[in-house]
Short mmCIF file of C-alpha atoms in Angstrom, two decimals:
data_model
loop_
_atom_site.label_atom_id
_atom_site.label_comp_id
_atom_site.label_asym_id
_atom_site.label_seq_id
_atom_site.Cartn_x
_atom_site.Cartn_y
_atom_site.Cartn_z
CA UNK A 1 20.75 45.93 -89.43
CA UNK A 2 18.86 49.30 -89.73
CA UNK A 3 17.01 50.61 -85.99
CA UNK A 4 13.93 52.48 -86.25
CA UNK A 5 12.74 55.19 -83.77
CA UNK A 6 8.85 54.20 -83.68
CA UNK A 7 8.31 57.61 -82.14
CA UNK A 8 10.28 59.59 -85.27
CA UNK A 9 7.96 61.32 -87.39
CA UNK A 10 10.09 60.33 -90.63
CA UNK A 11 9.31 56.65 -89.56
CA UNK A 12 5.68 57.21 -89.11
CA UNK A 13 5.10 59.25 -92.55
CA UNK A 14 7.09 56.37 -94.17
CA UNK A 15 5.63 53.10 -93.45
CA UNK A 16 1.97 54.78 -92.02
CA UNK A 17 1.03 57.91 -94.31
CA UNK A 18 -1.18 54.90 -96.11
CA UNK A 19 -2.90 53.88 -93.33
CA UNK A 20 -5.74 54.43 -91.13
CA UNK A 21 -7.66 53.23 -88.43
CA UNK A 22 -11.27 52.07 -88.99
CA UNK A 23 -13.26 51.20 -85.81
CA UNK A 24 -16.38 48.65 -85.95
CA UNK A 25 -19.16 48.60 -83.59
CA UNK A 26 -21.99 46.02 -84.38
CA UNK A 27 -25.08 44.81 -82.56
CA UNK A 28 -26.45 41.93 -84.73
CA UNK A 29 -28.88 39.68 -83.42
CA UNK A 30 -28.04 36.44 -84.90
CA UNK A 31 -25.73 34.59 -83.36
CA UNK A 32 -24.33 32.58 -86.82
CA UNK A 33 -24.21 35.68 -88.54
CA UNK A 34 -22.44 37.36 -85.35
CA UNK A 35 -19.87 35.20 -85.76
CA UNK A 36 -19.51 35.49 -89.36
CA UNK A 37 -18.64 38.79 -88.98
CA UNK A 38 -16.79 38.74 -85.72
CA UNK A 39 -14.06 36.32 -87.84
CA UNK A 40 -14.52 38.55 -90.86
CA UNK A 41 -13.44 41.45 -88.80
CA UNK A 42 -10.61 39.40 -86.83
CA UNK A 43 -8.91 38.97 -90.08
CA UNK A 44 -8.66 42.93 -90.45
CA UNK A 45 -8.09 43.79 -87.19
CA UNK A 46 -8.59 42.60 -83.39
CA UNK A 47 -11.38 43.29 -81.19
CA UNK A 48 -11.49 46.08 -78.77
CA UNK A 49 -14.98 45.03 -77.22
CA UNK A 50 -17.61 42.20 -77.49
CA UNK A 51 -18.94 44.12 -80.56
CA UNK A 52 -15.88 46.42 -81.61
CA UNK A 53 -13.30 46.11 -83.81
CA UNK A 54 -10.37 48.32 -84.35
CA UNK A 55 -8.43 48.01 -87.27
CA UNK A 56 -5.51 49.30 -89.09
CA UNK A 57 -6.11 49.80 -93.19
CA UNK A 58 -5.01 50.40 -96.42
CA UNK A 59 -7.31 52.14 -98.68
CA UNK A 60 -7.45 49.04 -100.60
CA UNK A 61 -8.46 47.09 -97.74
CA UNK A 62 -10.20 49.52 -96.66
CA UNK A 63 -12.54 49.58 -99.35
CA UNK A 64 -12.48 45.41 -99.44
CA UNK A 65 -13.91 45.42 -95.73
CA UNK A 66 -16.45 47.31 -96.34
CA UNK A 67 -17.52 45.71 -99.94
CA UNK A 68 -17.52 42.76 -97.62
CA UNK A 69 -19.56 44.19 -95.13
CA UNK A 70 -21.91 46.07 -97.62
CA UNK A 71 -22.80 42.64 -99.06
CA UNK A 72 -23.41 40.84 -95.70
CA UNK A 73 -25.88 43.68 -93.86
CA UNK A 74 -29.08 42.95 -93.41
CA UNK A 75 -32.15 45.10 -92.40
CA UNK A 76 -32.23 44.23 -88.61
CA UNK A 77 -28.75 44.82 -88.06
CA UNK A 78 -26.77 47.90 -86.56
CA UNK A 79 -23.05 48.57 -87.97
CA UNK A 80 -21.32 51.20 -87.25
CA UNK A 81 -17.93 52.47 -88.90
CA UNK A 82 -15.54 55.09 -87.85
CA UNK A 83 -13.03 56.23 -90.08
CA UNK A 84 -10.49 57.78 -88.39
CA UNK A 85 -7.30 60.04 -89.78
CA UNK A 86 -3.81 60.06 -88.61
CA UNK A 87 -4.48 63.12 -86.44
CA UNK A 88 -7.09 61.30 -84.47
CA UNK A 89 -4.59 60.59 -81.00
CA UNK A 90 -5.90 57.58 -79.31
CA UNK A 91 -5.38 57.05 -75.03
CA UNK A 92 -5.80 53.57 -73.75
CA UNK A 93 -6.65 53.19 -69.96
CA UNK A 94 -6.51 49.84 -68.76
CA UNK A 95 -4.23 46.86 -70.55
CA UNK A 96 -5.49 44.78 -73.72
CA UNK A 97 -5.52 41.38 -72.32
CA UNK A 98 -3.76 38.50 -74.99
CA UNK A 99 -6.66 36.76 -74.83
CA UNK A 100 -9.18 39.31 -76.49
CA UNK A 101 -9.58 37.62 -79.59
CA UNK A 102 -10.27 34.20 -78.56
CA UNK A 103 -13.98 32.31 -78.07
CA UNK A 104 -15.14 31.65 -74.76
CA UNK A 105 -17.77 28.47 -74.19
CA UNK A 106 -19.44 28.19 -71.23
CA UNK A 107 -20.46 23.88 -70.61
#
């Protein structure tokens, strides 16, 4: 079985040069439609924040996202997408807790 160095730069230009990361940030003040989109973005990528969404694309799916997205804003609401190239380096304080992308009820 083949080992890959994640770190090599051969690796990344092979299986990443077709990618990019696409952040979402969305105040909406429906909660239904909140949640539409919170499990339309969870299928493209996993939540950062409350209302944030990093994800990492295709142009294809890419461009599906935000035909998606295109059709489902409405005048009240506030989306905001960052498309961000491969020379964009990202620092993470803190740790990304497992349970980020699950619901939380409160009884």
């Amino acid at each position: 079985m083949e080992t890959w160095d994640l770190l090599d730069e051969d690796f990344e230009s092979e299986y990443f040069e077709d990618t990019f990361t696409v952040v979402v940030i969305y105040d909406i003040i429906s909660n239904k439609r909140r949640t539409f989109l919170k499990d339309l973005l969870n299928s493209y990528g996993y939540r950062i924040q409350r209302s944030a969404f990093e994800c990492v694309l295709t142009k294809e799916k890419c461009a599906s996202l935000l035909k998606k997205i295109d059709a489902f804003v409405e005048k009240d609401d506030l989306i905001r997408i960052y498309k961000l190239n491969q020379n964009v380096k990202k620092v993470v304080y803190g740790e990304r807790l497992e349970t980020e992308n699950e619901d939380y009820y409160f009884l």
